[in-house]
Amino acid sequence: QGQLLAKSWSSLFGGQSGAALQGPIYSFNGRSVLADPLWPHRLAWHGSTPRGGHARRWDCQGWRSSGTAEGMATALGEGQLLAGHRHNCSTP
């Protein structure tokens, strides 16, 4: 049994910058992304505009490790899933 992250799919991504996230977020190996030191930047990479559209210039598609490309990501502590800012695609 998991915890509720959002009331619905549309409430997660709808409106201005999406819904406020509720509850913890875990990696596939069970670590708490918001608390574990393995996740120093605590970003959710999404490549979207605040309204959920594709941010074509800022999606890290085609990124190479030697590149300086930027993509849209949200700091999970901000509570708004799509309230992203540009971050270097090399950021772990």
PDB file of N, CA and C in Angstrom:
ATOM      1  N   GLN A   1       0.844  -1.175   0.000  1.00  0.00           N
ATOM      2  CA  GLN A   1       0.000   0.000   0.000  1.00  0.00           C
ATOM      3  C   GLN A   1       0.887   1.235   0.000  1.00  0.00           C
ATOM      4  N   GLY A   2       0.683   2.064  -1.002  1.00  0.00           N
ATOM      5  CA  GLY A   2       1.456   3.291  -1.106  1.00  0.00           C
ATOM      6  C   GLY A   2       0.731   4.469  -0.498  1.00  0.00           C
ATOM      7  N   GLN A   3       1.414   5.601  -0.504  1.00  0.00           N
ATOM      8  CA  GLN A   3       0.818   6.835  -0.022  1.00  0.00           C
ATOM      9  C   GLN A   3       0.364   7.667  -1.209  1.00  0.00           C
ATOM     10  N   LEU A   4      -0.661   8.459  -1.011  1.00  0.00           N
ATOM     11  CA  LEU A   4      -1.226   9.294  -2.050  1.00  0.00           C
ATOM     12  C   LEU A   4      -0.249  10.404  -2.426  1.00  0.00           C
ATOM     13  N   LEU A   5       0.111  10.468  -3.694  1.00  0.00           N
ATOM     14  CA  LEU A   5       0.979  11.524  -4.202  1.00  0.00           C
ATOM     15  C   LEU A   5       0.147  12.690  -4.722  1.00  0.00           C
ATOM     16  N   ALA A   6      -0.950  12.397  -5.380  1.00  0.00           N
ATOM     17  CA  ALA A   6      -1.888  13.404  -5.872  1.00  0.00           C
ATOM     18  C   ALA A   6      -3.261  12.754  -5.989  1.00  0.00           C
ATOM     19  N   LYS A   7      -4.317  13.557  -5.988  1.00  0.00           N
ATOM     20  CA  LYS A   7      -5.671  13.023  -6.025  1.00  0.00           C
ATOM     21  C   LYS A   7      -6.031  12.409  -7.368  1.00  0.00           C
ATOM     22  N   SER A   8      -5.445  12.913  -8.458  1.00  0.00           N
ATOM     23  CA  SER A   8      -5.725  12.373  -9.785  1.00  0.00           C
ATOM     24  C   SER A   8      -4.578  12.746 -10.712  1.00  0.00           C
ATOM     25  N   TRP A   9      -4.551  12.098 -11.905  1.00  0.00           N
ATOM     26  CA  TRP A   9      -3.533  12.416 -12.908  1.00  0.00           C
ATOM     27  C   TRP A   9      -3.649  13.884 -13.315  1.00  0.00           C
ATOM     28  N   SER A  10      -4.867  14.351 -13.538  1.00  0.00           N
ATOM     29  CA  SER A  10      -5.042  15.737 -13.968  1.00  0.00           C
ATOM     30  C   SER A  10      -4.667  16.717 -12.858  1.00  0.00           C
ATOM     31  N   SER A  11      -4.883  16.364 -11.595  1.00  0.00           N
ATOM     32  CA  SER A  11      -4.487  17.279 -10.521  1.00  0.00           C
ATOM     33  C   SER A  11      -2.974  17.311 -10.343  1.00  0.00           C
ATOM     34  N   LEU A  12      -2.306  16.236 -10.756  1.00  0.00           N
ATOM     35  CA  LEU A  12      -0.852  16.191 -10.657  1.00  0.00           C
ATOM     36  C   LEU A  12      -0.207  17.145 -11.654  1.00  0.00           C
ATOM     37  N   PHE A  13      -0.773  17.237 -12.855  1.00  0.00           N
ATOM     38  CA  PHE A  13      -0.178  18.047 -13.910  1.00  0.00           C
ATOM     39  C   PHE A  13      -1.018  19.243 -14.327  1.00  0.00           C
ATOM     40  N   GLY A  14      -2.224  19.372 -13.836  1.00  0.00           N
ATOM     41  CA  GLY A  14      -3.099  20.451 -14.268  1.00  0.00           C
ATOM     42  C   GLY A  14      -2.804  21.768 -13.582  1.00  0.00           C
ATOM     43  N   GLY A  15      -3.368  22.829 -14.142  1.00  0.00           N
ATOM     44  CA  GLY A  15      -3.234  24.144 -13.540  1.00  0.00           C
ATOM     45  C   GLY A  15      -1.841  24.710 -13.658  1.00  0.00           C
ATOM     46  N   GLN A  16      -1.590  25.737 -12.940  1.00  0.00           N
ATOM     47  CA  GLN A  16      -0.297  26.411 -12.992  1.00  0.00           C
ATOM     48  C   GLN A  16       0.731  25.630 -12.177  1.00  0.00           C
ATOM     49  N   SER A  17       1.650  25.020 -12.825  1.00  0.00           N
ATOM     50  CA  SER A  17       2.777  24.288 -12.229  1.00  0.00           C
ATOM     51  C   SER A  17       2.396  22.984 -11.553  1.00  0.00           C
ATOM     52  N   GLY A  18       1.209  22.491 -11.791  1.00  0.00           N
ATOM     53  CA  GLY A  18       0.831  21.196 -11.247  1.00  0.00           C
ATOM     54  C   GLY A  18       0.496  21.242  -9.765  1.00  0.00           C
ATOM     55  N   ALA A  19       0.211  20.101  -9.221  1.00  0.00           N
ATOM     56  CA  ALA A  19      -0.223  19.984  -7.829  1.00  0.00           C
ATOM     57  C   ALA A  19       0.965  19.997  -6.874  1.00  0.00           C
ATOM     58  N   ALA A  20       0.677  20.379  -5.658  1.00  0.00           N
ATOM     59  CA  ALA A  20       1.681  20.248  -4.612  1.00  0.00           C
ATOM     60  C   ALA A  20       1.842  18.758  -4.323  1.00  0.00           C
ATOM     61  N   LEU A  21       3.063  18.286  -4.270  1.00  0.00           N
ATOM     62  CA  LEU A  21       3.308  16.868  -4.013  1.00  0.00           C
ATOM     63  C   LEU A  21       2.990  16.548  -2.563  1.00  0.00           C
ATOM     64  N   GLN A  22       2.388  15.389  -2.353  1.00  0.00           N
ATOM     65  CA  GLN A  22       2.032  14.941  -1.015  1.00  0.00           C
ATOM     66  C   GLN A  22       2.751  13.635  -0.734  1.00  0.00           C
ATOM     67  N   GLY A  23       3.390  13.523   0.412  1.00  0.00           N
ATOM     68  CA  GLY A  23       4.018  12.268   0.799  1.00  0.00           C
ATOM     69  C   GLY A  23       5.432  12.116   0.279  1.00  0.00           C
ATOM     70  N   PRO A  24       6.129  11.078   0.729  1.00  0.00           N
ATOM     71  CA  PRO A  24       7.519  10.832   0.325  1.00  0.00           C
ATOM     72  C   PRO A  24       7.611  10.289  -1.100  1.00  0.00           C
ATOM     73  N   ILE A  25       8.780  10.400  -1.677  1.00  0.00           N
ATOM     74  CA  ILE A  25       9.060   9.852  -2.998  1.00  0.00           C
ATOM     75  C   ILE A  25      10.245   8.916  -2.843  1.00  0.00           C
ATOM     76  N   TYR A  26      10.104   7.696  -3.370  1.00  0.00           N
ATOM     77  CA  TYR A  26      11.148   6.698  -3.221  1.00  0.00           C
ATOM     78  C   TYR A  26      11.755   6.345  -4.571  1.00  0.00           C
ATOM     79  N   SER A  27      13.062   6.065  -4.562  1.00  0.00           N
ATOM     80  CA  SER A  27      13.741   5.588  -5.763  1.00  0.00           C
ATOM     81  C   SER A  27      13.358   4.121  -5.961  1.00  0.00           C
ATOM     82  N   PHE A  28      13.744   3.565  -7.101  1.00  0.00           N
ATOM     83  CA  PHE A  28      13.412   2.173  -7.372  1.00  0.00           C
ATOM     84  C   PHE A  28      14.065   1.209  -6.386  1.00  0.00           C
ATOM     85  N   ASN A  29      15.156   1.630  -5.730  1.00  0.00           N
ATOM     86  CA  ASN A  29      15.779   0.738  -4.750  1.00  0.00           C
ATOM     87  C   ASN A  29      15.321   1.047  -3.324  1.00  0.00           C
ATOM     88  N   GLY A  30      14.236   1.808  -3.177  1.00  0.00           N
ATOM     89  CA  GLY A  30      13.623   2.027  -1.870  1.00  0.00           C
ATOM     90  C   GLY A  30      14.178   3.176  -1.058  1.00  0.00           C
ATOM     91  N   ARG A  31      15.077   3.974  -1.614  1.00  0.00           N
ATOM     92  CA  ARG A  31      15.627   5.112  -0.867  1.00  0.00           C
ATOM     93  C   ARG A  31      14.677   6.306  -0.948  1.00  0.00           C
ATOM     94  N   SER A  32      14.584   7.051   0.149  1.00  0.00           N
ATOM     95  CA  SER A  32      13.764   8.256   0.173  1.00  0.00           C
ATOM     96  C   SER A  32      14.521   9.374  -0.537  1.00  0.00           C
ATOM     97  N   VAL A  33      14.023   9.790  -1.687  1.00  0.00           N
ATOM     98  CA  VAL A  33      14.704  10.804  -2.490  1.00  0.00           C
ATOM     99  C   VAL A  33      14.838  12.123  -1.730  1.00  0.00           C
ATOM    100  N   LEU A  34      13.870  12.457  -0.891  1.00  0.00           N
ATOM    101  CA  LEU A  34      13.909  13.736  -0.181  1.00  0.00           C
ATOM    102  C   LEU A  34      14.818  13.723   1.043  1.00  0.00           C
ATOM    103  N   ALA A  35      15.212  12.544   1.516  1.00  0.00           N
ATOM    104  CA  ALA A  35      16.012  12.468   2.733  1.00  0.00           C
ATOM    105  C   ALA A  35      17.389  11.834   2.553  1.00  0.00           C
ATOM    106  N   ASP A  36      17.568  11.005   1.544  1.00  0.00           N
ATOM    107  CA  ASP A  36      18.811  10.259   1.372  1.00  0.00           C
ATOM    108  C   ASP A  36      19.921  11.140   0.799  1.00  0.00           C
ATOM    109  N   PRO A  37      21.128  11.124   1.384  1.00  0.00           N
ATOM    110  CA  PRO A  37      22.236  11.936   0.879  1.00  0.00           C
ATOM    111  C   PRO A  37      22.714  11.528  -0.517  1.00  0.00           C
ATOM    112  N   LEU A  38      22.287  10.359  -1.001  1.00  0.00           N
ATOM    113  CA  LEU A  38      22.622   9.934  -2.351  1.00  0.00           C
ATOM    114  C   LEU A  38      22.000  10.870  -3.392  1.00  0.00           C
ATOM    115  N   TRP A  39      20.960  11.603  -3.010  1.00  0.00           N
ATOM    116  CA  TRP A  39      20.229  12.511  -3.894  1.00  0.00           C
ATOM    117  C   TRP A  39      20.482  13.957  -3.461  1.00  0.00           C
ATOM    118  N   PRO A  40      21.676  14.513  -3.693  1.00  0.00           N
ATOM    119  CA  PRO A  40      21.986  15.845  -3.173  1.00  0.00           C
ATOM    120  C   PRO A  40      21.164  16.973  -3.796  1.00  0.00           C
ATOM    121  N   HIS A  41      20.733  16.843  -5.051  1.00  0.00           N
ATOM    122  CA  HIS A  41      20.014  17.943  -5.698  1.00  0.00           C
ATOM    123  C   HIS A  41      18.502  17.784  -5.639  1.00  0.00           C
ATOM    124  N   ARG A  42      18.022  16.588  -5.425  1.00  0.00           N
ATOM    125  CA  ARG A  42      16.594  16.299  -5.271  1.00  0.00           C
ATOM    126  C   ARG A  42      15.752  16.942  -6.371  1.00  0.00           C
ATOM    127  N   LEU A  43      16.115  16.617  -7.601  1.00  0.00           N
ATOM    128  CA  LEU A  43      15.423  17.166  -8.762  1.00  0.00           C
ATOM    129  C   LEU A  43      14.549  16.119  -9.437  1.00  0.00           C
ATOM    130  N   ALA A  44      13.432  16.559  -9.961  1.00  0.00           N
ATOM    131  CA  ALA A  44      12.589  15.731 -10.830  1.00  0.00           C
ATOM    132  C   ALA A  44      12.745  16.306 -12.231  1.00  0.00           C
ATOM    133  N   TRP A  45      13.406  15.559 -13.114  1.00  0.00           N
ATOM    134  CA  TRP A  45      13.619  16.006 -14.487  1.00  0.00           C
ATOM    135  C   TRP A  45      12.360  15.738 -15.285  1.00  0.00           C
ATOM    136  N   HIS A  46      11.850  16.734 -15.999  1.00  0.00           N
ATOM    137  CA  HIS A  46      10.610  16.527 -16.737  1.00  0.00           C
ATOM    138  C   HIS A  46      10.605  17.130 -18.135  1.00  0.00           C
ATOM    139  N   GLY A  47      11.393  18.127 -18.436  1.00  0.00           N
ATOM    140  CA  GLY A  47      11.436  18.693 -19.783  1.00  0.00           C
ATOM    141  C   GLY A  47      10.124  19.305 -20.221  1.00  0.00           C
ATOM    142  N   SER A  48       9.345  19.822 -19.266  1.00  0.00           N
ATOM    143  CA  SER A  48       8.024  20.378 -19.560  1.00  0.00           C
ATOM    144  C   SER A  48       7.937  21.845 -19.183  1.00  0.00           C
ATOM    145  N   THR A  49       6.986  22.514 -19.797  1.00  0.00           N
ATOM    146  CA  THR A  49       6.656  23.880 -19.405  1.00  0.00           C
ATOM    147  C   THR A  49       5.818  23.817 -18.129  1.00  0.00           C
ATOM    148  N   PRO A  50       5.635  24.931 -17.436  1.00  0.00           N
ATOM    149  CA  PRO A  50       4.808  24.915 -16.221  1.00  0.00           C
ATOM    150  C   PRO A  50       3.366  24.446 -16.449  1.00  0.00           C
ATOM    151  N   ARG A  51       2.882  24.509 -17.677  1.00  0.00           N
ATOM    152  CA  ARG A  51       1.518  24.058 -17.958  1.00  0.00           C
ATOM    153  C   ARG A  51       1.493  22.623 -18.498  1.00  0.00           C
ATOM    154  N   GLY A  52       2.641  21.951 -18.547  1.00  0.00           N
ATOM    155  CA  GLY A  52       2.690  20.548 -18.932  1.00  0.00           C
ATOM    156  C   GLY A  52       3.036  20.277 -20.382  1.00  0.00           C
ATOM    157  N   GLY A  53       3.281  21.318 -21.174  1.00  0.00           N
ATOM    158  CA  GLY A  53       3.688  21.116 -22.561  1.00  0.00           C
ATOM    159  C   GLY A  53       5.164  20.753 -22.664  1.00  0.00           C
ATOM    160  N   HIS A  54       5.569  20.302 -23.820  1.00  0.00           N
ATOM    161  CA  HIS A  54       6.963  19.925 -24.047  1.00  0.00           C
ATOM    162  C   HIS A  54       7.831  21.177 -24.183  1.00  0.00           C
ATOM    163  N   ALA A  55       8.837  21.308 -23.326  1.00  0.00           N
ATOM    164  CA  ALA A  55       9.788  22.417 -23.402  1.00  0.00           C
ATOM    165  C   ALA A  55      10.893  21.991 -24.365  1.00  0.00           C
ATOM    166  N   ARG A  56      10.659  22.161 -25.654  1.00  0.00           N
ATOM    167  CA  ARG A  56      11.513  21.599 -26.699  1.00  0.00           C
ATOM    168  C   ARG A  56      12.997  21.936 -26.563  1.00  0.00           C
ATOM    169  N   ARG A  57      13.324  23.130 -26.205  1.00  0.00           N
ATOM    170  CA  ARG A  57      14.735  23.512 -26.085  1.00  0.00           C
ATOM    171  C   ARG A  57      15.349  23.067 -24.762  1.00  0.00           C
ATOM    172  N   TRP A  58      14.523  22.654 -23.820  1.00  0.00           N
ATOM    173  CA  TRP A  58      15.022  22.371 -22.468  1.00  0.00           C
ATOM    174  C   TRP A  58      14.628  20.979 -21.988  1.00  0.00           C
ATOM    175  N   ASP A  59      14.854  19.957 -22.823  1.00  0.00           N
ATOM    176  CA  ASP A  59      14.449  18.613 -22.412  1.00  0.00           C
ATOM    177  C   ASP A  59      15.608  17.618 -22.302  1.00  0.00           C
ATOM    178  N   CYS A  60      16.833  18.051 -22.507  1.00  0.00           N
ATOM    179  CA  CYS A  60      18.037  17.217 -22.421  1.00  0.00           C
ATOM    180  C   CYS A  60      18.064  16.092 -23.447  1.00  0.00           C
ATOM    181  N   GLN A  61      17.135  16.095 -24.390  1.00  0.00           N
ATOM    182  CA  GLN A  61      17.155  15.075 -25.432  1.00  0.00           C
ATOM    183  C   GLN A  61      18.389  15.286 -26.298  1.00  0.00           C
ATOM    184  N   GLY A  62      19.109  14.233 -26.560  1.00  0.00           N
ATOM    185  CA  GLY A  62      20.327  14.324 -27.351  1.00  0.00           C
ATOM    186  C   GLY A  62      21.532  14.809 -26.559  1.00  0.00           C
ATOM    187  N   TRP A  63      21.388  14.938 -25.251  1.00  0.00           N
ATOM    188  CA  TRP A  63      22.469  15.416 -24.394  1.00  0.00           C
ATOM    189  C   TRP A  63      23.648  14.459 -24.420  1.00  0.00           C
ATOM    190  N   ARG A  64      24.835  15.004 -24.373  1.00  0.00           N
ATOM    191  CA  ARG A  64      26.075  14.223 -24.266  1.00  0.00           C
ATOM    192  C   ARG A  64      26.839  14.737 -23.036  1.00  0.00           C
ATOM    193  N   SER A  65      27.594  13.862 -22.404  1.00  0.00           N
ATOM    194  CA  SER A  65      28.276  14.226 -21.162  1.00  0.00           C
ATOM    195  C   SER A  65      29.228  15.404 -21.331  1.00  0.00           C
ATOM    196  N   SER A  66      29.723  15.626 -22.524  1.00  0.00           N
ATOM    197  CA  SER A  66      30.642  16.750 -22.734  1.00  0.00           C
ATOM    198  C   SER A  66      29.892  18.035 -23.092  1.00  0.00           C
ATOM    199  N   GLY A  67      28.557  17.966 -23.183  1.00  0.00           N
ATOM    200  CA  GLY A  67      27.757  19.115 -23.599  1.00  0.00           C
ATOM    201  C   GLY A  67      27.405  20.058 -22.466  1.00  0.00           C
ATOM    202  N   THR A  68      26.860  21.198 -22.845  1.00  0.00           N
ATOM    203  CA  THR A  68      26.439  22.203 -21.871  1.00  0.00           C
ATOM    204  C   THR A  68      24.933  22.430 -21.929  1.00  0.00           C
ATOM    205  N   ALA A  69      24.196  21.459 -22.465  1.00  0.00           N
ATOM    206  CA  ALA A  69      22.748  21.596 -22.609  1.00  0.00           C
ATOM    207  C   ALA A  69      22.075  21.747 -21.247  1.00  0.00           C
ATOM    208  N   GLU A  70      20.913  22.395 -21.273  1.00  0.00           N
ATOM    209  CA  GLU A  70      20.120  22.564 -20.067  1.00  0.00           C
ATOM    210  C   GLU A  70      18.745  21.934 -20.273  1.00  0.00           C
ATOM    211  N   GLY A  71      18.158  21.459 -19.184  1.00  0.00           N
ATOM    212  CA  GLY A  71      16.834  20.866 -19.216  1.00  0.00           C
ATOM    213  C   GLY A  71      15.999  21.371 -18.058  1.00  0.00           C
ATOM    214  N   MET A  72      14.707  21.199 -18.178  1.00  0.00           N
ATOM    215  CA  MET A  72      13.795  21.635 -17.124  1.00  0.00           C
ATOM    216  C   MET A  72      13.694  20.559 -16.046  1.00  0.00           C
ATOM    217  N   ALA A  73      13.871  20.991 -14.820  1.00  0.00           N
ATOM    218  CA  ALA A  73      13.762  20.100 -13.666  1.00  0.00           C
ATOM    219  C   ALA A  73      13.190  20.903 -12.505  1.00  0.00           C
ATOM    220  N   THR A  74      12.563  20.208 -11.591  1.00  0.00           N
ATOM    221  CA  THR A  74      11.963  20.840 -10.424  1.00  0.00           C
ATOM    222  C   THR A  74      12.631  20.331  -9.161  1.00  0.00           C
ATOM    223  N   ALA A  75      12.968  21.247  -8.284  1.00  0.00           N
ATOM    224  CA  ALA A  75      13.445  20.852  -6.960  1.00  0.00           C
ATOM    225  C   ALA A  75      12.238  20.287  -6.211  1.00  0.00           C
ATOM    226  N   LEU A  76      12.317  19.037  -5.788  1.00  0.00           N
ATOM    227  CA  LEU A  76      11.168  18.367  -5.180  1.00  0.00           C
ATOM    228  C   LEU A  76      10.688  19.049  -3.908  1.00  0.00           C
ATOM    229  N   GLY A  77      11.541  19.730  -3.190  1.00  0.00           N
ATOM    230  CA  GLY A  77      11.153  20.433  -1.976  1.00  0.00           C
ATOM    231  C   GLY A  77      10.267  21.632  -2.236  1.00  0.00           C
ATOM    232  N   GLU A  78      10.181  22.101  -3.491  1.00  0.00           N
ATOM    233  CA  GLU A  78       9.330  23.244  -3.809  1.00  0.00           C
ATOM    234  C   GLU A  78       7.854  22.881  -3.782  1.00  0.00           C
ATOM    235  N   GLY A  79       7.546  21.594  -3.969  1.00  0.00           N
ATOM    236  CA  GLY A  79       6.171  21.149  -3.873  1.00  0.00           C
ATOM    237  C   GLY A  79       5.332  21.288  -5.123  1.00  0.00           C
ATOM    238  N   GLN A  80       5.842  21.873  -6.181  1.00  0.00           N
ATOM    239  CA  GLN A  80       5.096  22.009  -7.434  1.00  0.00           C
ATOM    240  C   GLN A  80       5.834  21.231  -8.506  1.00  0.00           C
ATOM    241  N   LEU A  81       5.238  20.167  -9.004  1.00  0.00           N
ATOM    242  CA  LEU A  81       5.927  19.235  -9.890  1.00  0.00           C
ATOM    243  C   LEU A  81       6.452  19.875 -11.170  1.00  0.00           C
ATOM    244  N   LEU A  82       5.718  20.762 -11.787  1.00  0.00           N
ATOM    245  CA  LEU A  82       6.165  21.341 -13.052  1.00  0.00           C
ATOM    246  C   LEU A  82       6.685  22.767 -12.928  1.00  0.00           C
ATOM    247  N   ALA A  83       6.909  23.237 -11.723  1.00  0.00           N
ATOM    248  CA  ALA A  83       7.453  24.582 -11.524  1.00  0.00           C
ATOM    249  C   ALA A  83       8.958  24.536 -11.728  1.00  0.00           C
ATOM    250  N   GLY A  84       9.366  24.138 -12.903  1.00  0.00           N
ATOM    251  CA  GLY A  84      10.771  23.867 -13.166  1.00  0.00           C
ATOM    252  C   GLY A  84      11.618  25.078 -13.466  1.00  0.00           C
ATOM    253  N   HIS A  85      12.889  24.833 -13.392  1.00  0.00           N
ATOM    254  CA  HIS A  85      13.923  25.801 -13.750  1.00  0.00           C
ATOM    255  C   HIS A  85      14.928  25.063 -14.609  1.00  0.00           C
ATOM    256  N   ARG A  86      15.675  25.798 -15.389  1.00  0.00           N
ATOM    257  CA  ARG A  86      16.687  25.157 -16.228  1.00  0.00           C
ATOM    258  C   ARG A  86      17.880  24.745 -15.371  1.00  0.00           C
ATOM    259  N   HIS A  87      18.331  23.525 -15.598  1.00  0.00           N
ATOM    260  CA  HIS A  87      19.502  22.983 -14.918  1.00  0.00           C
ATOM    261  C   HIS A  87      20.383  22.341 -15.987  1.00  0.00           C
ATOM    262  N   ASN A  88      21.689  22.362 -15.765  1.00  0.00           N
ATOM    263  CA  ASN A  88      22.601  21.713 -16.672  1.00  0.00           C
ATOM    264  C   ASN A  88      22.258  20.238 -16.723  1.00  0.00           C
ATOM    265  N   CYS A  89      22.206  19.670 -17.923  1.00  0.00           N
ATOM    266  CA  CYS A  89      21.836  18.265 -18.074  1.00  0.00           C
ATOM    267  C   CYS A  89      22.850  17.316 -17.442  1.00  0.00           C
ATOM    268  N   SER A  90      24.016  17.800 -17.078  1.00  0.00           N
ATOM    269  CA  SER A  90      25.023  16.979 -16.418  1.00  0.00           C
ATOM    270  C   SER A  90      24.773  16.849 -14.915  1.00  0.00           C
ATOM    271  N   THR A  91      23.830  17.635 -14.369  1.00  0.00           N
ATOM    272  CA  THR A  91      23.555  17.572 -12.947  1.00  0.00           C
ATOM    273  C   THR A  91      22.987  16.203 -12.602  1.00  0.00           C
ATOM    274  N   PRO A  92      23.594  15.525 -11.620  1.00  0.00           N
ATOM    275  CA  PRO A  92      23.084  14.184 -11.283  1.00  0.00           C
ATOM    276  C   PRO A  92      21.730  14.257 -10.571  1.00  0.00           C
TER     277      PRO A  92
END
